Coordinates of C-alpha atoms in Angstrom, one line a residue:
M1 CA -19.1 -52.4 -9.1
F2 CA -18.3 -48.7 -9.9
F3 CA -15.4 -48.2 -7.8
T4 CA -13.5 -51.6 -8.6
Y5 CA -14.8 -50.8 -12.0
L6 CA -13.1 -47.2 -11.7
R7 CA -9.7 -48.4 -9.5
R8 CA -9.2 -51.2 -12.1
E9 CA -9.5 -49.1 -15.1
L10 CA -7.3 -46.2 -13.6
R11 CA -4.5 -48.8 -12.8
R12 CA -4.6 -50.2 -16.3
R13 CA -4.0 -46.9 -17.9
R14 CA -2.3 -45.0 -15.5
K15 CA 0.1 -43.6 -18.0
A16 CA -2.7 -41.8 -20.2
A17 CA -4.2 -40.7 -16.6
L18 CA -1.3 -39.3 -15.3
V19 CA -0.5 -37.1 -18.6
V20 CA -4.0 -35.8 -18.3
A21 CA -3.7 -35.5 -15.1
S22 CA 0.0 -33.4 -15.0
G23 CA -1.8 -30.7 -18.3
L24 CA -4.4 -30.3 -15.5
A25 CA -1.8 -29.4 -12.7
L26 CA 0.4 -26.9 -14.5
G27 CA -3.0 -25.1 -15.5
I28 CA -3.6 -24.7 -11.8
A29 CA -0.3 -24.3 -10.4
L30 CA -0.2 -21.3 -12.6
V31 CA -3.7 -19.8 -11.9
I32 CA -2.6 -20.5 -8.1
V33 CA 0.6 -19.1 -8.5
V34 CA -0.7 -15.4 -10.4
N35 CA -3.3 -15.2 -7.9
S36 CA -1.3 -16.0 -4.8
V37 CA 1.4 -12.8 -6.5
S38 CA -1.9 -10.3 -7.9
S39 CA -2.8 -11.0 -3.7
G40 CA 0.6 -9.9 -2.4
M41 CA 1.0 -6.8 -5.0
G42 CA -2.6 -5.8 -3.3
K43 CA -1.1 -6.0 -0.4
A44 CA 2.4 -4.5 -0.9
Q45 CA 0.3 -1.5 -2.4
D46 CA -2.1 -1.4 0.9
K47 CA 1.2 -0.8 2.1
V48 CA 2.4 1.8 0.2
L49 CA -1.3 3.6 0.8
Q50 CA -0.7 2.9 4.5
S51 CA 2.1 4.9 4.9
L52 CA 0.5 7.9 3.4
Y53 CA -2.3 8.9 5.8
G54 CA -2.9 5.6 8.0
L55 CA -4.4 2.9 8.8
G56 CA -8.3 2.6 8.9
T57 CA -8.4 5.6 6.6
D58 CA -10.8 5.4 3.4
M59 CA -10.4 8.5 2.0
T60 CA -9.1 12.5 3.5
V61 CA -10.7 15.5 2.7
T62 CA -8.6 18.6 1.9
K63 CA -8.6 22.0 0.4
A64 CA -6.4 22.9 -2.6
A65 CA -4.1 26.1 -1.4
D66 CA -4.4 29.2 -3.8
P67 CA -1.9 29.8 -6.1
Q68 CA 0.4 32.7 -4.9
E69 CA 0.1 36.3 -6.4
E70 CA 2.8 37.9 -8.5
G71 CA 5.0 39.7 -6.0
Q72 CA 4.0 37.5 -3.1
A73 CA 6.7 36.6 -0.6
A74 CA 6.9 32.7 -1.8
G75 CA 8.8 32.0 1.9
P76 CA 9.0 33.4 5.2
R77 CA 11.2 36.0 6.2
F78 CA 14.0 36.4 9.0
R79 CA 14.9 39.7 10.6
F80 CA 18.3 39.7 13.1
D81 CA 19.8 42.7 14.2
A82 CA 23.3 43.4 15.6
R83 CA 24.0 43.4 19.3
E84 CA 24.5 46.8 20.9
D85 CA 26.9 45.8 23.2
G86 CA 28.7 43.8 20.0
S87 CA 28.7 40.5 21.8
D88 CA 28.7 37.9 18.7
E89 CA 26.4 35.5 20.6
E90 CA 24.1 32.9 18.4
Q91 CA 20.5 34.0 17.0
S92 CA 18.2 31.8 16.8
S93 CA 14.5 32.2 14.8
D94 CA 11.8 30.0 14.1
R95 CA 9.0 30.3 11.8
V96 CA 5.9 27.9 11.6
L97 CA 3.9 27.4 8.3
V98 CA 0.8 25.5 7.7
Q99 CA 2.0 22.9 5.4
G100 CA 0.6 21.9 1.6
F101 CA -3.0 22.8 2.2
E102 CA -5.4 25.9 2.5
T103 CA -6.7 25.5 5.8
L104 CA -10.4 24.3 6.6
A105 CA -12.4 25.4 9.4
S106 CA -12.0 22.5 12.7
S107 CA -16.1 22.9 12.5
T108 CA -15.8 21.1 8.8
V109 CA -14.6 18.1 10.6
A110 CA -18.4 17.6 12.2
K111 CA -19.8 18.3 9.1
V112 CA -17.7 15.7 7.4
A113 CA -18.9 13.6 10.3
A114 CA -22.3 13.8 9.8
Q115 CA -22.2 13.0 6.3
D116 CA -24.1 9.6 4.9
G117 CA -22.3 6.5 4.8
V118 CA -19.2 8.2 7.0
S119 CA -18.3 6.6 10.4
N120 CA -15.3 8.5 11.6
A121 CA -13.7 11.8 10.8
V122 CA -11.2 13.5 12.3
G123 CA -8.8 16.7 11.5
G124 CA -5.1 17.2 11.7
L125 CA -3.0 20.3 11.1
S126 CA 0.0 19.8 8.7
L127 CA 2.9 22.3 9.2
Q128 CA 7.0 22.5 8.5
V129 CA 9.1 24.5 10.7
V130 CA 11.9 26.5 9.5
K131 CA 14.8 27.4 11.8
V132 CA 17.3 29.6 11.3
S133 CA 20.2 29.9 13.9
G134 CA 23.8 31.5 13.4
Q135 CA 25.9 34.3 15.0
F136 CA 27.4 37.9 13.6
T137 CA 30.9 38.0 13.9
R138 CA 32.5 41.8 14.0
G139 CA 35.4 42.6 12.0
K140 CA 38.5 43.7 13.0
I141 CA 40.4 47.0 12.5
Q142 CA 43.7 47.1 11.2
E143 CA 46.5 49.9 11.0
Q144 CA 44.2 51.2 14.0
G145 CA 45.5 54.3 15.6
Q146 CA 44.8 55.9 19.0
G147 CA 43.7 59.8 18.7
P148 CA 42.8 62.2 21.3
G149 CA 41.0 61.0 24.3
G150 CA 41.9 57.6 23.9
K151 CA 39.3 57.3 20.7
I152 CA 40.4 55.1 17.7
V153 CA 40.6 56.8 14.7
I154 CA 41.6 54.9 11.5
P155 CA 44.4 56.6 9.7
Q156 CA 43.9 57.1 5.8
G157 CA 44.2 53.9 4.5
G158 CA 43.3 51.8 7.4
T159 CA 41.1 48.7 6.9
V160 CA 38.5 46.6 9.0
K161 CA 39.1 42.6 7.7
G162 CA 37.1 39.8 8.6
G163 CA 33.5 39.1 10.3
G164 CA 30.3 38.7 8.7
A165 CA 27.6 35.8 9.3
D166 CA 27.5 32.2 9.6
F167 CA 23.8 30.9 9.9
D168 CA 22.0 27.3 9.6
V169 CA 18.8 26.7 8.1
N170 CA 17.2 23.7 9.0
T171 CA 13.3 22.8 8.2
Y172 CA 11.9 19.7 9.5
S173 CA 7.9 18.8 9.7
V174 CA 5.2 18.6 12.7
F175 CA 1.5 17.0 12.3
G176 CA -1.0 18.2 15.2
T177 CA -3.3 15.2 15.3
D178 CA -6.4 15.0 17.5
V179 CA -5.4 12.6 20.2
T180 CA -9.1 12.1 21.1
E181 CA -9.3 9.9 17.7
P182 CA -6.1 7.9 17.8
E183 CA -7.7 5.4 15.7
L184 CA -7.5 7.3 12.8
G185 CA -4.6 9.8 11.0
P186 CA -1.1 9.1 10.0
L187 CA 0.3 7.8 13.1
T188 CA -1.6 5.0 13.0
S189 CA 0.7 4.0 10.2
S190 CA 3.5 3.7 12.8
K191 CA 4.3 1.7 15.7
I192 CA 5.2 3.3 19.1
T193 CA 8.6 1.2 19.7
S194 CA 9.5 3.2 22.8
G195 CA 7.2 5.1 25.5
R196 CA 3.8 5.9 24.6
T197 CA 1.7 7.6 22.4
F198 CA -0.5 10.6 23.1
T199 CA -3.8 9.7 25.9
S200 CA -6.9 11.4 25.3
S201 CA -6.2 14.0 28.3
E202 CA -3.2 15.6 26.9
T203 CA -5.4 18.0 24.0
N204 CA -3.1 20.6 24.9
A205 CA -0.2 19.2 26.5
K206 CA 3.4 20.1 25.6
V207 CA 4.7 16.3 24.7
V208 CA 5.9 15.2 21.4
V209 CA 6.2 11.8 19.8
A210 CA 9.2 11.4 17.6
D211 CA 9.3 9.3 14.5
A212 CA 12.6 6.7 15.0
S213 CA 15.1 8.0 11.9
Y214 CA 14.5 11.9 13.5
A215 CA 15.0 11.1 16.6
K216 CA 18.3 8.5 15.6
E217 CA 19.0 11.6 13.4
K218 CA 18.9 14.0 16.4
K219 CA 19.7 11.6 19.6
L220 CA 16.5 11.9 20.9
A221 CA 15.3 9.4 23.5
V222 CA 12.1 9.3 25.8
G223 CA 12.5 11.9 28.3
D224 CA 14.3 14.6 26.0
T225 CA 13.0 17.5 25.4
V226 CA 12.3 19.6 21.8
T227 CA 11.8 23.2 21.3
I228 CA 9.5 24.8 18.9
K229 CA 9.2 28.3 18.2
G230 CA 10.4 28.8 21.8
V231 CA 8.2 26.2 23.5
K232 CA 9.7 22.7 24.9
Y233 CA 8.3 19.9 24.4
E234 CA 8.6 16.9 26.2
V235 CA 9.2 13.0 23.8
I236 CA 6.9 10.9 25.3
G237 CA 7.6 8.5 22.8
I238 CA 9.4 7.6 19.7
A239 CA 7.3 5.8 16.7
T240 CA 8.5 3.4 13.8
P241 CA 6.8 3.3 10.6
E242 CA 5.6 -0.3 9.9
S243 CA 6.2 0.4 5.9
G244 CA 7.7 3.0 3.9
D245 CA 8.7 6.7 5.4
A246 CA 6.8 8.5 8.2
A247 CA 3.8 11.2 7.5
A248 CA 6.1 13.7 9.5
N249 CA 9.4 14.1 11.8
L250 CA 7.4 14.9 15.1
Y251 CA 3.7 14.4 16.4
I252 CA 2.3 17.0 18.5
P253 CA -1.7 17.6 19.7
L254 CA -3.9 19.2 17.7
E255 CA -4.2 22.5 19.9
Q256 CA -0.6 23.1 20.4
A257 CA 0.4 22.7 16.5
Q258 CA -3.3 25.1 15.9
T259 CA -1.1 27.6 18.6
L260 CA 2.3 27.5 16.9
S261 CA 1.0 28.3 13.6
D262 CA -1.7 31.0 14.8
S263 CA -4.0 28.6 12.8
A264 CA -7.1 28.5 15.6
N265 CA -9.9 26.0 14.8
K266 CA -8.2 25.2 11.7
V267 CA -7.2 22.1 9.9
T268 CA -5.4 20.7 7.0
T269 CA -6.9 17.3 6.7
I270 CA -9.6 15.8 7.2
Y271 CA -9.3 11.9 7.7
V272 CA -12.5 9.6 7.3
K273 CA -13.7 5.9 7.7
A274 CA -16.7 4.8 5.7
T275 CA -19.3 2.5 7.6
D276 CA -19.0 0.0 4.5
S277 CA -15.5 0.0 1.8
Q278 CA -18.6 -0.5 -0.5
R279 CA -20.0 3.1 -0.4
I280 CA -16.8 5.1 -0.6
D281 CA -17.6 6.7 -3.7
A282 CA -21.0 7.2 -2.7
V283 CA -19.5 9.1 0.3
K284 CA -16.6 10.9 -1.5
S285 CA -19.7 12.1 -3.8
A286 CA -21.8 13.3 -0.8
I287 CA -18.9 15.2 0.8
Q288 CA -17.7 16.8 -2.5
N289 CA -21.8 18.0 -3.0
N290 CA -22.4 19.2 0.4
I291 CA -19.2 21.0 1.3
S292 CA -18.1 23.0 -1.3
G293 CA -14.4 24.0 -1.7
T294 CA -12.8 20.3 -0.7
T295 CA -11.1 18.1 -2.6
V296 CA -12.1 14.4 -1.6
T297 CA -9.0 11.7 -2.2
T298 CA -9.9 8.3 -2.1
S299 CA -7.7 5.3 -1.7
A300 CA -8.0 3.9 -5.1
D301 CA -7.5 7.8 -6.1
L302 CA -4.0 7.5 -3.9
A303 CA -3.6 4.0 -5.8
D304 CA -3.5 5.8 -9.5
T305 CA -0.5 7.7 -8.4
V306 CA 1.7 4.8 -7.9
S307 CA 4.0 4.0 -10.0
G308 CA 7.2 2.4 -11.0
S309 CA 8.1 -1.6 -10.9
L310 CA 5.5 -2.4 -8.3
S311 CA 2.7 -0.8 -10.8
T312 CA 4.9 -2.2 -13.5
A313 CA 4.7 -5.6 -11.8
S314 CA 1.1 -5.3 -10.9
D315 CA -0.3 -4.5 -14.5
L316 CA 1.4 -7.6 -15.9
A317 CA 0.2 -9.6 -12.7
T318 CA -3.3 -8.7 -13.7
S319 CA -3.5 -8.4 -16.9
V320 CA -0.9 -10.7 -18.5
G321 CA -0.8 -13.1 -15.6
K322 CA -4.6 -13.7 -15.6
W323 CA -4.7 -13.9 -19.4
L324 CA -2.0 -16.4 -19.7
S325 CA -3.5 -18.5 -16.9
I326 CA -6.9 -18.5 -18.4
V327 CA -5.2 -19.6 -22.0
V328 CA -3.1 -22.5 -20.4
L329 CA -6.1 -23.6 -18.3
A330 CA -8.7 -23.6 -21.7
A331 CA -5.5 -25.7 -23.4
A332 CA -5.2 -28.3 -20.4
F333 CA -9.4 -28.8 -20.7
L334 CA -8.9 -28.4 -24.2
V335 CA -5.9 -31.5 -23.9
A336 CA -7.6 -33.5 -20.9
G337 CA -11.0 -33.7 -22.9
L338 CA -9.3 -34.6 -26.5
L339 CA -7.4 -37.1 -24.5
T340 CA -10.0 -39.0 -23.1
S341 CA -12.3 -39.0 -26.2
S342 CA -9.5 -40.7 -27.8
A343 CA -9.1 -43.4 -24.7
V344 CA -12.6 -44.0 -25.0
S345 CA -11.8 -44.1 -29.0
R346 CA -9.2 -47.2 -28.1
R347 CA -11.9 -48.5 -25.6
V348 CA -14.8 -49.6 -28.4
R349 CA -15.0 -53.4 -28.3
E350 CA -14.7 -53.0 -24.1
F351 CA -17.8 -50.4 -24.4
G352 CA -19.7 -52.4 -26.5
T353 CA -18.9 -55.8 -24.5
L354 CA -20.7 -53.8 -21.3
K355 CA -23.3 -52.7 -23.4
A356 CA -24.0 -56.3 -24.6
L357 CA -24.0 -57.5 -21.3
G358 CA -26.9 -55.0 -20.4
W359 CA -24.8 -51.8 -19.7
R360 CA -27.0 -48.9 -20.1
S361 CA -25.5 -45.8 -22.4
G362 CA -25.7 -44.1 -19.0
R363 CA -24.1 -46.3 -17.0
V364 CA -21.1 -46.4 -19.2
T365 CA -21.1 -42.4 -19.1
R366 CA -20.8 -41.9 -15.7
Q367 CA -18.1 -44.4 -15.5
V368 CA -16.0 -42.6 -18.0
V369 CA -17.0 -39.3 -16.3
G370 CA -16.0 -40.8 -12.9
E371 CA -12.6 -41.7 -14.7
A372 CA -12.0 -38.3 -15.6
V373 CA -13.3 -36.3 -12.8
V374 CA -10.9 -39.1 -10.5
T375 CA -7.9 -38.0 -13.0
G376 CA -9.6 -34.1 -12.5
L377 CA -8.6 -34.4 -8.8
V378 CA -5.0 -35.7 -9.6
G379 CA -4.4 -33.1 -11.3
G380 CA -5.6 -30.6 -8.5
V381 CA -3.5 -32.5 -5.7
L382 CA -0.6 -32.3 -8.2
G383 CA -1.6 -28.5 -9.2
I384 CA -2.0 -27.2 -5.4
A385 CA 1.5 -28.7 -4.7
L386 CA 3.3 -27.2 -7.6
G387 CA 1.4 -24.0 -7.2
L388 CA 2.5 -23.4 -3.1
A389 CA 5.6 -24.7 -4.0
G390 CA 5.8 -21.5 -6.6
A391 CA 3.8 -19.0 -4.4
Y392 CA 6.5 -20.5 -1.2
V393 CA 9.4 -19.6 -3.5
V394 CA 8.2 -16.2 -4.5
T395 CA 8.0 -15.5 -0.9
A396 CA 11.2 -17.0 -0.1
I397 CA 12.6 -15.1 -2.9
S398 CA 10.9 -11.7 -1.0
P399 CA 12.1 -9.6 -4.7
T400 CA 12.1 -6.3 -4.0
L401 CA 9.6 -3.9 -5.7
Q402 CA 10.3 -0.3 -6.4
A403 CA 7.0 1.9 -5.7
E404 CA 7.5 5.8 -7.1
L405 CA 4.6 8.1 -5.0
G406 CA 4.3 11.5 -6.9
G407 CA 2.3 14.7 -5.4
T408 CA -1.2 15.3 -6.0
G409 CA -4.3 17.2 -4.5
G410 CA -2.7 20.4 -4.6
A411 CA 0.4 19.4 -2.5
T412 CA 2.9 21.9 -2.5
T413 CA 6.8 21.9 -2.0
G414 CA 8.0 24.3 1.0
P415 CA 11.4 25.3 1.9
G416 CA 13.3 23.2 2.6
G417 CA 12.1 20.3 0.2
G418 CA 9.5 19.7 2.5
G419 CA 5.8 18.7 0.5
G420 CA 2.2 17.4 1.0
F421 CA 1.1 14.2 -0.7
A422 CA -2.6 13.7 -1.8
G423 CA -4.5 14.7 1.3
G424 CA -1.6 13.5 3.5
P425 CA 0.9 15.4 6.2
G426 CA 4.0 17.2 4.6
R427 CA 6.7 15.0 3.7
Q428 CA 9.9 15.0 3.0
A429 CA 9.3 15.3 -0.5
A430 CA 6.4 15.6 -2.6
A431 CA 7.6 13.2 -5.0
R432 CA 9.6 9.7 -3.3
T433 CA 10.5 6.1 -4.0
L434 CA 9.3 3.3 -1.3
D435 CA 10.7 -0.2 -1.2
V436 CA 8.5 -2.8 -1.1
A437 CA 8.9 -6.4 -0.7
L438 CA 6.7 -9.1 -2.6
T439 CA 4.8 -11.9 -1.4
A440 CA 3.0 -14.6 -2.8
P441 CA 0.6 -15.1 0.4
V442 CA -2.0 -18.5 -0.7
S443 CA -5.6 -18.0 0.7
V444 CA -8.1 -20.8 1.6
T445 CA -10.7 -18.9 -1.7
T446 CA -7.3 -19.4 -4.1
I447 CA -7.3 -23.3 -2.6
A448 CA -10.9 -23.9 -3.3
L449 CA -10.5 -21.8 -6.9
A450 CA -8.1 -25.1 -7.5
V451 CA -10.5 -27.3 -6.7
G452 CA -13.1 -26.5 -8.3
L453 CA -10.8 -26.2 -11.7
A454 CA -10.0 -29.6 -10.9
V455 CA -13.4 -30.9 -10.9
T456 CA -14.5 -28.3 -13.4
G457 CA -11.0 -30.2 -15.9
G458 CA -12.1 -33.7 -15.1
L459 CA -16.0 -33.0 -16.0
V460 CA -14.8 -31.3 -19.2
A461 CA -12.9 -34.6 -20.3
G462 CA -15.5 -36.4 -19.1
A463 CA -18.2 -34.9 -21.0
F464 CA -16.1 -35.7 -24.4
G465 CA -15.4 -38.9 -23.0
G466 CA -18.9 -39.5 -21.9
W467 CA -20.2 -37.9 -25.1
R468 CA -18.3 -40.2 -28.0
A469 CA -19.4 -43.4 -25.5
S470 CA -22.7 -42.7 -25.5
R471 CA -23.2 -42.8 -29.0
L472 CA -21.5 -46.2 -29.6
R473 CA -23.8 -49.1 -30.7
P474 CA -23.3 -52.8 -29.4
A475 CA -23.5 -54.1 -33.0
D476 CA -20.6 -51.7 -34.4
A477 CA -18.5 -51.9 -31.2
L478 CA -18.1 -55.9 -31.5
R479 CA -17.1 -55.8 -35.1
R480 CA -13.9 -53.6 -34.5
V481 CA -10.9 -54.7 -33.1
E482 CA -9.3 -52.6 -30.1

């Protein structure tokens, strides 16, 4: 009887039911789109943060570089001497510099790993190589003559013309990675697209993995060799960043990086993975309290440094978007309730007759609430369809947002524009801009939320109407004409 009457009433009043369902559908669709876009913002920001120091890293531990004293040399010094034989052969010299941060003892990695709440910790050494190469050209004597014994003399008024020096400066970044711990560190943000990565036995091997962009620029391929400070390294793999820029131009085993930079048993960055994402703040405090002089940077700290259109859009989706969806949804619930209550008022004679036939107030109320819940579910279906369509449009368009990253945590800019960023290895610039494509993924949780809102909207509308219907008295209802 309940469902028969319910079906008949909804079919008879389908226009009014459709209006209520449409209002709820718009509110629910807006909630789905806003939540999906917010989720997309979160994933885009995760990609940006992943490009900074790699997948799986919850925080980094560094030590800020000491400020330079007055008169202290700001960069490396190069010295070239003229050839005794007068030849014009090319000369070159490399300087390998620790990049961005003060070094930490390798033993600090074990201390960090021993802290409560730390799942794993691995050290890395960020370097910058400055290579100066070129040649001197001897000048030529003009108006020269030949004196006694065949000696060349320059008569009065003779001059030396031409000659000079022509040198190029090339800088690139190198990162020493612990090959025994491949699951942490900046190399995890890249995918090996050619060749292979390091093996755990190559702790001191003369091998290198090159960033794809740098390899293309220098025409490097697997099997080629690169020379760093006179040492030849075989290219065993090409790594392509999955998002953003590469952490370094070249990656070599940590021990080799320590040898090249005369930094035995030293690291610049410690990458830390927590046992539980909920304990990151507690782990950060423990490291700072127990290991003095260190700076701990978490993903939340890095997120605060991300600006640009990504940050702006994220703020809009989080604040304006969510508040707007709440207001629209509340308005939809209110309108649905008022329309249902109004519909009950127009059905006074009907409900009065049913009560006169023996229907109790509770049964009348349940009938009204049932109709409202079904209407809410219809609105939920429509809202989910509209929300999925809106999320699909956003994903199909994939608007490009910019994430501007600024250096923090003691990062400095080295020769040639190299810099460090927030605990990560040397970058091409201390501040850079990444382009991130926005998507709007719809999760099962969002769909469940939409269904819950649909039922809630129906119950709210039913509560208005049920309360109105329960107050009707048969005698009063029968005296009124619909």
